[in-house]
mmCIF file of C-alpha atoms in Angstrom:
data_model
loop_
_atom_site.group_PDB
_atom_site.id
_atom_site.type_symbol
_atom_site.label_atom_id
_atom_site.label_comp_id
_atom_site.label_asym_id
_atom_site.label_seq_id
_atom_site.Cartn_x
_atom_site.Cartn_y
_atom_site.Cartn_z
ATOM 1 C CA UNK W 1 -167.934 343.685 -92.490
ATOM 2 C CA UNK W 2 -169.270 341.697 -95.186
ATOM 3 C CA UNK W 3 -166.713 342.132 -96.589
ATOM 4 C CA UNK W 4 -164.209 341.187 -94.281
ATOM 5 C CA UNK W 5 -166.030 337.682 -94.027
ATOM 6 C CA UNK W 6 -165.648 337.190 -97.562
ATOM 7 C CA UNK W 7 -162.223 338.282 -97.450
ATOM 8 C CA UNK W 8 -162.197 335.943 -94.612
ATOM 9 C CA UNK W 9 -164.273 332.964 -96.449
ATOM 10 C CA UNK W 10 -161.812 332.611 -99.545
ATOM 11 C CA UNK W 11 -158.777 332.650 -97.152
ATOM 12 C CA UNK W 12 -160.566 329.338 -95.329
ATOM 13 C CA UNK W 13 -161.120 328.110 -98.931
ATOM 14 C CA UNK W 14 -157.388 328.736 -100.101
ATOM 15 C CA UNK W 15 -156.586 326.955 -96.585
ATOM 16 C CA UNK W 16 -158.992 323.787 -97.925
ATOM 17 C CA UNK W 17 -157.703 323.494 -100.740
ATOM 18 C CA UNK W 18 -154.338 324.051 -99.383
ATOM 19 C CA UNK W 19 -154.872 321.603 -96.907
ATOM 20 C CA UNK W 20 -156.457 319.255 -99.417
ATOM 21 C CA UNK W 21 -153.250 319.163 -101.695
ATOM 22 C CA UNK W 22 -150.991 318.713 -98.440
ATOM 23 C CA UNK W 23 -153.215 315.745 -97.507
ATOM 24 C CA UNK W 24 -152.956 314.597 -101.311
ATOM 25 C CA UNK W 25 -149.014 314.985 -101.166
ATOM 26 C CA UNK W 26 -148.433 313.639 -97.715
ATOM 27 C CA UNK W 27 -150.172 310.542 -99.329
ATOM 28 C CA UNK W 28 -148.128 310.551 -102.158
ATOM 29 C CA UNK W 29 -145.457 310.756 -99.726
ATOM 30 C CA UNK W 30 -146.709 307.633 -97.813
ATOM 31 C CA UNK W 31 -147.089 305.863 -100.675
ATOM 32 C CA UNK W 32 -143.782 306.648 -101.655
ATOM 33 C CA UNK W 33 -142.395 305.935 -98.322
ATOM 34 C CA UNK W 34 -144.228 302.773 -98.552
ATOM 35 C CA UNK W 35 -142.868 301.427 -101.609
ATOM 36 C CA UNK W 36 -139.097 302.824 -100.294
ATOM 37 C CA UNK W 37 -139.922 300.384 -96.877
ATOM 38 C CA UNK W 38 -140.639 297.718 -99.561
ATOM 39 C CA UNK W 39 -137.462 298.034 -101.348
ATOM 40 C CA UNK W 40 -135.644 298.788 -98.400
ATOM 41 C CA UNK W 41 -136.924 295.081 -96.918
ATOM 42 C CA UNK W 42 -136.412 293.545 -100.254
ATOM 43 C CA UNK W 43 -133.089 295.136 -100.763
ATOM 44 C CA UNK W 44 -132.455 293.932 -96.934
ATOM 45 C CA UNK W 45 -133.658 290.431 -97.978
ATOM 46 C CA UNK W 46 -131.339 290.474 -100.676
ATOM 47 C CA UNK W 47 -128.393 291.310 -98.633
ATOM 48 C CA UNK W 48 -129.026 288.841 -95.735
ATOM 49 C CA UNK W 49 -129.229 286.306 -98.836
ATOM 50 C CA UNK W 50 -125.716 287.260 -100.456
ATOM 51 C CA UNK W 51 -124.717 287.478 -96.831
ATOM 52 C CA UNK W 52 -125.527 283.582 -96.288
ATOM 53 C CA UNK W 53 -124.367 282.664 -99.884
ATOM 54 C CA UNK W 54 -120.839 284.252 -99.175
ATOM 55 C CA UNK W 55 -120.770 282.205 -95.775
ATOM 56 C CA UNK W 56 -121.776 279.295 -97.595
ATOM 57 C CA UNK W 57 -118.890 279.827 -100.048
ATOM 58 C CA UNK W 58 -116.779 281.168 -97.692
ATOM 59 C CA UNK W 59 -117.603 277.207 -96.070
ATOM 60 C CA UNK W 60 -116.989 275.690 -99.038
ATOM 61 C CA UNK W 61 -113.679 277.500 -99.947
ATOM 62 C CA UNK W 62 -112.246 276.199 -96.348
ATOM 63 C CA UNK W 63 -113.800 272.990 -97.145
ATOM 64 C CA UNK W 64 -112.373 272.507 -100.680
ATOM 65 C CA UNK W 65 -108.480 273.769 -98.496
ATOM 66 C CA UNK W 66 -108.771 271.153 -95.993
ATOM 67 C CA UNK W 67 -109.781 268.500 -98.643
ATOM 68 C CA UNK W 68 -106.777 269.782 -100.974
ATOM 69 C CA UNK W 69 -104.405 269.491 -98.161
ATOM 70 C CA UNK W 70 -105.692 265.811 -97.464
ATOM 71 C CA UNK W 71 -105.370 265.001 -100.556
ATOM 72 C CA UNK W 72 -101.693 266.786 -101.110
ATOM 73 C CA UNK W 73 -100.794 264.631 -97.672
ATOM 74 C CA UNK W 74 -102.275 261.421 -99.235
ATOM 75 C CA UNK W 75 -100.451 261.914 -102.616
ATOM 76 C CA UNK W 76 -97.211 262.783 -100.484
ATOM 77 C CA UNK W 77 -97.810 259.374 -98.418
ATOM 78 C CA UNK W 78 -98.261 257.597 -101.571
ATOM 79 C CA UNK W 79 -95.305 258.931 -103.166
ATOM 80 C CA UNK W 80 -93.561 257.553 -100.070
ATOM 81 C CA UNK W 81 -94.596 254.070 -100.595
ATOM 82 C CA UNK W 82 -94.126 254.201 -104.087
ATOM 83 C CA UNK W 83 -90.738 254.941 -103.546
ATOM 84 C CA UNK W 84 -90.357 252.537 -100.936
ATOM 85 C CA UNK W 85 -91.824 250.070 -103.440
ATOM 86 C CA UNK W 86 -89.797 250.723 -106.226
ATOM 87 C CA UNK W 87 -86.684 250.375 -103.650
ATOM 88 C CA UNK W 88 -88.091 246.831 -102.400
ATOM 89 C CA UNK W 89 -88.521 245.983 -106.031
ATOM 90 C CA UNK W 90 -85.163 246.830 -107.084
ATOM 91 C CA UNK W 91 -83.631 245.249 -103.850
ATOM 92 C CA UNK W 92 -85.629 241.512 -104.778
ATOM 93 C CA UNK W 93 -84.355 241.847 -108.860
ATOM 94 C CA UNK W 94 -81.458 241.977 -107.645
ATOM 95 C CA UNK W 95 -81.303 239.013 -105.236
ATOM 96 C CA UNK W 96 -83.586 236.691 -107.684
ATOM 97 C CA UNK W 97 -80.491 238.149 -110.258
ATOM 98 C CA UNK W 98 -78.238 236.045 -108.077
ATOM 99 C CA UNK W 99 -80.638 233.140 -107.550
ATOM 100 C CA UNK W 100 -80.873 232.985 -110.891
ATOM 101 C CA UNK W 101 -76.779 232.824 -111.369
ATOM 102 C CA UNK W 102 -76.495 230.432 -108.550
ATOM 103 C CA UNK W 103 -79.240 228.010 -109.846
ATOM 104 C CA UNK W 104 -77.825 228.145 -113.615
ATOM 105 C CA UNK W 105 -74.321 227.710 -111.329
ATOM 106 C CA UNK W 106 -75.578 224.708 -110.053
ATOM 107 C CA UNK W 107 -77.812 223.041 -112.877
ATOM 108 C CA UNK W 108 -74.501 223.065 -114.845
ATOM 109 C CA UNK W 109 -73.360 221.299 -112.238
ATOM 110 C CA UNK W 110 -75.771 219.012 -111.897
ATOM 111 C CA UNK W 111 -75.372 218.710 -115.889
ATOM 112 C CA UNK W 112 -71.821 218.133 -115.373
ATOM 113 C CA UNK W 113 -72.549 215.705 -112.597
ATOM 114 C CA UNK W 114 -75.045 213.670 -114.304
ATOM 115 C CA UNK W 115 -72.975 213.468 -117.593
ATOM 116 C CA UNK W 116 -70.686 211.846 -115.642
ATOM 117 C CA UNK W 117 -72.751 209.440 -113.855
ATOM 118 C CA UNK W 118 -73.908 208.321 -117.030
ATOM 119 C CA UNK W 119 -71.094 207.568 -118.702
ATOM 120 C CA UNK W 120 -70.348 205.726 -114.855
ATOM 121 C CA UNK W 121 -73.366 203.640 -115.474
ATOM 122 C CA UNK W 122 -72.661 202.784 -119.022
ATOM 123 C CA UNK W 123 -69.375 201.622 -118.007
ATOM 124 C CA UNK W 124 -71.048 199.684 -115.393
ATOM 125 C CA UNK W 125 -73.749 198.272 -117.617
ATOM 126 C CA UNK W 126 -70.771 197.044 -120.516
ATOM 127 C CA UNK W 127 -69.051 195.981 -117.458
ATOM 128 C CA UNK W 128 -72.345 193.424 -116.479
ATOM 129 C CA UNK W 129 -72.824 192.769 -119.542
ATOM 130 C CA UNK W 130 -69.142 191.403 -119.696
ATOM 131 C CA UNK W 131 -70.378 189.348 -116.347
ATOM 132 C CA UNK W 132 -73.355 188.183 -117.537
ATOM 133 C CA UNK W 133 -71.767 186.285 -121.081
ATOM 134 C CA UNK W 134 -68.603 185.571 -118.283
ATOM 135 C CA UNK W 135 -71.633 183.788 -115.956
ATOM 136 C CA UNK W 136 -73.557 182.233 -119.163
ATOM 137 C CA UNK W 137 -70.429 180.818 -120.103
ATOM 138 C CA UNK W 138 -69.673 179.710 -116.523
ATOM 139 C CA UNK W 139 -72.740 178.031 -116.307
ATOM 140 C CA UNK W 140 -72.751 176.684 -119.661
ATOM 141 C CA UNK W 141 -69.960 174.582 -118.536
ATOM 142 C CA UNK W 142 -71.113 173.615 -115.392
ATOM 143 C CA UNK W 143 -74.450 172.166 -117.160
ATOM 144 C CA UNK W 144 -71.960 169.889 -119.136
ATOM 145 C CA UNK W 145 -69.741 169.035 -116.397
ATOM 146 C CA UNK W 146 -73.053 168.026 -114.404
ATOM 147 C CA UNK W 147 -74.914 165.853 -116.939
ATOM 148 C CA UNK W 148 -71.656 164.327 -117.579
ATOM 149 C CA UNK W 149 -70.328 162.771 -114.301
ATOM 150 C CA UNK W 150 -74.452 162.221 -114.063
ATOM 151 C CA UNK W 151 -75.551 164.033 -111.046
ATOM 152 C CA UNK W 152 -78.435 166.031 -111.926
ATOM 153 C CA UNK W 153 -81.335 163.823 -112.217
ATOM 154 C CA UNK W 154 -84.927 164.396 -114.044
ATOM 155 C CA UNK W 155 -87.719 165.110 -111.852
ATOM 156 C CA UNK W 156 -90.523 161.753 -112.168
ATOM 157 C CA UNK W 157 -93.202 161.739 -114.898
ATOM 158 C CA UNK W 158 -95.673 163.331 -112.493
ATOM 159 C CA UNK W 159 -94.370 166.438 -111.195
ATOM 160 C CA UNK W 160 -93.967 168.554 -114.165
ATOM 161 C CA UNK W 161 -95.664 169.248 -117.509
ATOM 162 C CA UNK W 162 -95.434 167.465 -120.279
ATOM 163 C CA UNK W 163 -95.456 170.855 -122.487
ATOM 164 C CA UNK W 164 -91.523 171.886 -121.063
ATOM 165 C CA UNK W 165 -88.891 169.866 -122.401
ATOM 166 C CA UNK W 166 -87.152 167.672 -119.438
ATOM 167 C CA UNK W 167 -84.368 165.614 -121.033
ATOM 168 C CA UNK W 168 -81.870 165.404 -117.868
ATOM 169 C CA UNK W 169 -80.295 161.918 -117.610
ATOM 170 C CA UNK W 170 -82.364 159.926 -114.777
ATOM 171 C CA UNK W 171 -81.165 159.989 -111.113
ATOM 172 C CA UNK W 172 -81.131 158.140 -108.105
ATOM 173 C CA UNK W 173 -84.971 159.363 -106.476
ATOM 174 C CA UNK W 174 -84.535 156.460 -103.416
ATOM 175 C CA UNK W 175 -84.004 159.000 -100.849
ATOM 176 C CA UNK W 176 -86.483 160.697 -102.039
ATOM 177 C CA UNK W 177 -90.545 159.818 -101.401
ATOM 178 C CA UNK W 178 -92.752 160.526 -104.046
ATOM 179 C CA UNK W 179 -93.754 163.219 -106.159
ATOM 180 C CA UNK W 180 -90.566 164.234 -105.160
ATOM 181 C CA UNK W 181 -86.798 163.629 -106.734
ATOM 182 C CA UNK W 182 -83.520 164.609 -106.059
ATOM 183 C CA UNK W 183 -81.691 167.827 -107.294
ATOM 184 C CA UNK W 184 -78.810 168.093 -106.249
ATOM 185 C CA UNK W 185 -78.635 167.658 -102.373
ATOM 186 C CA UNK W 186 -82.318 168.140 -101.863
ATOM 187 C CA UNK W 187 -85.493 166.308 -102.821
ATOM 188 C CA UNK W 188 -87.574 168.983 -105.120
ATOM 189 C CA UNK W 189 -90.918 168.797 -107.450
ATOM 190 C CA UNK W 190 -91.825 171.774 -109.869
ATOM 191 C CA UNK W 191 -94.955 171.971 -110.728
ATOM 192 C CA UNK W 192 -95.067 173.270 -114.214
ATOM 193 C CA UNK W 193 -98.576 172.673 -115.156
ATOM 194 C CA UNK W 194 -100.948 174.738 -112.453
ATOM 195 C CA UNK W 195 -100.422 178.311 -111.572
ATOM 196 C CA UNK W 196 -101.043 179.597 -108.199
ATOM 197 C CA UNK W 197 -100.976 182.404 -105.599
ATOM 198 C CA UNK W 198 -97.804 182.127 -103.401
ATOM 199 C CA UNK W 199 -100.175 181.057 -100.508
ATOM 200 C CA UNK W 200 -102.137 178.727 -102.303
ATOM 201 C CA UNK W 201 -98.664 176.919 -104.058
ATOM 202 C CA UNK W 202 -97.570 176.927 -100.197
ATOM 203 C CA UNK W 203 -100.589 175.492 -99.344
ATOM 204 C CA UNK W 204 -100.540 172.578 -101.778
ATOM 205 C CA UNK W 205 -96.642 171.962 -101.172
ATOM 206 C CA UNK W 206 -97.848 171.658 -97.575
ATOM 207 C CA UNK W 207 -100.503 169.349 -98.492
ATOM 208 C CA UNK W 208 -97.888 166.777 -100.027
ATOM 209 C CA UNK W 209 -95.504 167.174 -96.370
ATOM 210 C CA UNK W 210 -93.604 169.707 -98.053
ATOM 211 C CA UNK W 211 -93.410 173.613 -98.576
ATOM 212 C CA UNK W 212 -92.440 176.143 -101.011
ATOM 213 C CA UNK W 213 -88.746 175.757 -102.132
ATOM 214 C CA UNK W 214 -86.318 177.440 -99.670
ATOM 215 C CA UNK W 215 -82.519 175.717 -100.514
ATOM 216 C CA UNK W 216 -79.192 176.681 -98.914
ATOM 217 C CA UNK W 217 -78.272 177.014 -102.348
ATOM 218 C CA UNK W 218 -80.342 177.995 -105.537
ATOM 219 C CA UNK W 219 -77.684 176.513 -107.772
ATOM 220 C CA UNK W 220 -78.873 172.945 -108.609
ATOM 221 C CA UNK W 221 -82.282 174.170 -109.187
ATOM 222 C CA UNK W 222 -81.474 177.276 -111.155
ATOM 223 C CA UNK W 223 -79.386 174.645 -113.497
ATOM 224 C CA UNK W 224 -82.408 172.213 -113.767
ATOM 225 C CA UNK W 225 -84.709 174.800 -114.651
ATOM 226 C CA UNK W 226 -82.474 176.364 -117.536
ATOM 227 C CA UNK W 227 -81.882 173.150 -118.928
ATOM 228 C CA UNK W 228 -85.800 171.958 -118.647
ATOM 229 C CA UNK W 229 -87.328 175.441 -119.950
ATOM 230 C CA UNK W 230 -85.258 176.682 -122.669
ATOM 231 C CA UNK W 231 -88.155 178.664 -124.224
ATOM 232 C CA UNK W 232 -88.896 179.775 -120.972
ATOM 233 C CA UNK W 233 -85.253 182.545 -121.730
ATOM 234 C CA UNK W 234 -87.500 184.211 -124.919
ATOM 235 C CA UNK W 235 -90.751 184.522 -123.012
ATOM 236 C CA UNK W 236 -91.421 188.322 -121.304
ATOM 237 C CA UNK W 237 -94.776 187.642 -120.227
ATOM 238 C CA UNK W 238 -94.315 186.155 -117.103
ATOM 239 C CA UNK W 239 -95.524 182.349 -117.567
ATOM 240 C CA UNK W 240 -92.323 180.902 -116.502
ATOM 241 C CA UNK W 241 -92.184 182.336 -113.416
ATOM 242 C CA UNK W 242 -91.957 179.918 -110.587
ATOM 243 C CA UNK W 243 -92.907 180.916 -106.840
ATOM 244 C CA UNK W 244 -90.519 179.555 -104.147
ATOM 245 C CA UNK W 245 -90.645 180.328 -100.380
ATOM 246 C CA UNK W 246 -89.099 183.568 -99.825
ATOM 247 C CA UNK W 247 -91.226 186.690 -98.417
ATOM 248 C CA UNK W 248 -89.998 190.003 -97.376
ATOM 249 C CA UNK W 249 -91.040 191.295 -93.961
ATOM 250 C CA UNK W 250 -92.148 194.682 -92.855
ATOM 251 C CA UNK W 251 -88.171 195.407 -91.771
ATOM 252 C CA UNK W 252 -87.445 195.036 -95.473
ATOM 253 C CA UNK W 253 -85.435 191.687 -95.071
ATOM 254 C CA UNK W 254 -85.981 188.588 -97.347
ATOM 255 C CA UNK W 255 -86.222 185.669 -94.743
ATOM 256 C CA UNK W 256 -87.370 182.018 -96.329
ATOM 257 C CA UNK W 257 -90.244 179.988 -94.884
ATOM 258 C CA UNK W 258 -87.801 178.111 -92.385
ATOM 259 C CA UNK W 259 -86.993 181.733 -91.044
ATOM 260 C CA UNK W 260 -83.344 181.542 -92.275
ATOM 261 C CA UNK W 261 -82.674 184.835 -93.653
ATOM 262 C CA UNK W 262 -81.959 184.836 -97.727
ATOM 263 C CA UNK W 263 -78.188 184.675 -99.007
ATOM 264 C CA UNK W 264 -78.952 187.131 -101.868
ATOM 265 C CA UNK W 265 -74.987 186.815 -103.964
ATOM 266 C CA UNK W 266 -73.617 188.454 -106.401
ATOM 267 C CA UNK W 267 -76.070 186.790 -109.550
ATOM 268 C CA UNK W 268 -79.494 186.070 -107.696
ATOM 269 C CA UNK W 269 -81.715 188.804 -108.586
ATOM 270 C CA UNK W 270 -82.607 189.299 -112.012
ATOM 271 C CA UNK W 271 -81.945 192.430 -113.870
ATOM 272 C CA UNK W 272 -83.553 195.663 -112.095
ATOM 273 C CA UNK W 273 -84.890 193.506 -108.833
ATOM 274 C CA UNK W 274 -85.884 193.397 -106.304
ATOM 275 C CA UNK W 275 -86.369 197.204 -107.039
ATOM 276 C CA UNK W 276 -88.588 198.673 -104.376
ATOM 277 C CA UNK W 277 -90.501 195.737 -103.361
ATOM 278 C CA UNK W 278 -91.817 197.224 -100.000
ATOM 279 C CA UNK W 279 -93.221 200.125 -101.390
ATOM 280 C CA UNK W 280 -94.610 198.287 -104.307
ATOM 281 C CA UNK W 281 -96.427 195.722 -102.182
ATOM 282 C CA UNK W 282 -94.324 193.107 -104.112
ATOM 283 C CA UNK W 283 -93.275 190.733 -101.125
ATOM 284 C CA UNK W 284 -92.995 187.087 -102.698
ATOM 285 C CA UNK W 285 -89.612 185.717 -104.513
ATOM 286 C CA UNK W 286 -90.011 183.366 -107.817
ATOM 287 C CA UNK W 287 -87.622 182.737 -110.264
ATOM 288 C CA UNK W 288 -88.053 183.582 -113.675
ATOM 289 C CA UNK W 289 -86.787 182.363 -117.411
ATOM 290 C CA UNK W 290 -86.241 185.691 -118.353
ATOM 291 C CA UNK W 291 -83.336 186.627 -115.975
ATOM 292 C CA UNK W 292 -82.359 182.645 -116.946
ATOM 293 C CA UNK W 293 -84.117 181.719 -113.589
ATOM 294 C CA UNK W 294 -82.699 184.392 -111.183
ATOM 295 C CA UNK W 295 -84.992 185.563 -108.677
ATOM 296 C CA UNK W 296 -87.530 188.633 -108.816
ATOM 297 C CA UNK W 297 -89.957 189.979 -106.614
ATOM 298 C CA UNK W 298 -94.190 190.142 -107.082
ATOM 299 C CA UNK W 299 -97.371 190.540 -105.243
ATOM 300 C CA UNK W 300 -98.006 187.614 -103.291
ATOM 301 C CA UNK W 301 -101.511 187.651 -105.503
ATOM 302 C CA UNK W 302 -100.160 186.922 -108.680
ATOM 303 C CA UNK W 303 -100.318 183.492 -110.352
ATOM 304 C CA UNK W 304 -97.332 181.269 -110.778
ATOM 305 C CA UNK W 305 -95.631 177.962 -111.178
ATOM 306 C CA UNK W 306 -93.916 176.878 -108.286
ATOM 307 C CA UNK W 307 -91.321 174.441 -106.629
ATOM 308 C CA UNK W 308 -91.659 172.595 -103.750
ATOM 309 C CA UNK W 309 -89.229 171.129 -101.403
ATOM 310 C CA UNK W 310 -89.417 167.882 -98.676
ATOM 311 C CA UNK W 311 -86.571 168.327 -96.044
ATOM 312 C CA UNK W 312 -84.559 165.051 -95.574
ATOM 313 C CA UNK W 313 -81.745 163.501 -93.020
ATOM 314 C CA UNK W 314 -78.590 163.572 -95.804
#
């Protein structure tokens, strides 16, 4: 019996320790199970992560497509309008090509045309030329004619200046009241030795019962005053000038004082007058040595000699 139980005892101690080494490898197993649920998480965590990453370049991939086919219909677009462009560009060479012909086309006609003209306007300007010696000459005579048979008189001691040289024969002044004397059919004084504005020389003529010089003929007076100023033909500077009454109006006519419009012939403007006397403000007629006393137009403000005139019963 005693036996038996130790028989018995050493099997419960072989069970122990049996049981002990199961309990030491089931927690060796745990352990190792453990560390396999750790890996198996990690490895999990791992694969949910390449997961997302392949989405996220799956994303970008369709991204980068749609932004390629933009681009590849942008590029097409602009290939389009470059075209278009180069078409457009092409098309306007080709008309400023024929813009260009047309305007060399007509510059050398213009060329042609203003070759002409000025061979035109030399022909005219030998032709005045020819006119003006023709007129000199014409008047030349006349002077002669006139101080011979004696009826161009010299203006009285008071009325001009004693710097001019006034050596006409001496007329008849009765009709005539003083300062004024007789040229030709009209009773005239020039004032030679005080320049004025055109209003103030009207003025003073007014102030001796008269008014600026406004004849139905220049003639007589154009005579006196070539004969009386014969330096006055070499002077440029304007001190011979002499204001009589003739104004242009706003309509661009020339009317004298006595509102009588102004018989403007063949040889009474000087050379290059009266120009464009409306849009240069230059409204007031004189007569100048220069142009041998044919009339010119200036601002009413400039300062001049002048000639005044008394209206008589012939």
């Amino acid at each position: 019996m005693t036996q038996v139980l130790q028989q018995h005892s050493e099997v419960v101690r072989s069970l122990l320790a049996q049981t002990e080494s199961l309990k030491e490898t089931l927690t060796s197993v745990t352990g190792a199970q453990s560390a396999q649920n750790h890996l198996l998480l990690a490895l999990k965590t791992e694969l949910e992560t390449e997961k997302q990453t392949k989405r996220a370049q799956r994303r970008t991939i369709q991204d980068l497509r749609m932004e390629f086919h933009t681009l590849r219909e942008e590029s097409q677009t602009w290939r389009n309008h470059l075209r278009r462009m180069e078409v457009e560009v092409k098309a306007g060479l080709q008309k400023s090509e024929v813009a260009a012909q047309e305007v060399t086309i007509e510059v050398k006609g213009a060329t042609d045309r203003t070759n002409s003209l000025g061979k035109v306007i030399r022909s005219i300007q030998r032709s005045l030329q020819g006119l003006e010696q023709t007129v000199s000459r014409h008047t030349a005579g006349l002077t002669t004619l006139r101080r011979t048979v004696g009826r161009r008189p010299q203006l009285s001691p008071d009325t001009t200046s004693s710097s001019p040289p006034t050596d006409a024969p001496q007329g008849k002044t009765v009709d005539c009241p003083h300062p004024y004397a007789r040229i030709g059919l009209g009773c005239f004084t020039v004032h030679s030795t005080q320049q004025l504005s055109w209003q103030q020389a009207r003025d003073h003529c007014r102030g001796i019962d008269g008014d600026l010089a406004n004849p139905f003929d220049l003639y007589d007076i154009v005579l006196f005053l070539d004969d009386s100023f014969p330096e006055s033909v070499y002077s440029t500077s304007g001190g011979w000038g002499f204001w009589i009454g003739g104004t242009l109006d706003t309509n661009g006519t020339w009317q004298w004082v006595s509102g009588i419009p102004v018989g403007t012939q063949v040889d009474f403007w000087g050379r290059g007058e009266p120009g464009d006397a409306l849009g240069n403000d230059e409204r007031c007629l004189f007569l100048h040595g220069w142009w041998r006393f044919r009339a010119g137009a200036d601002p009413c403000t400039s300062e001049k000699y002048f000639i005044c005139e008394k209206k008589i019963d012939l």
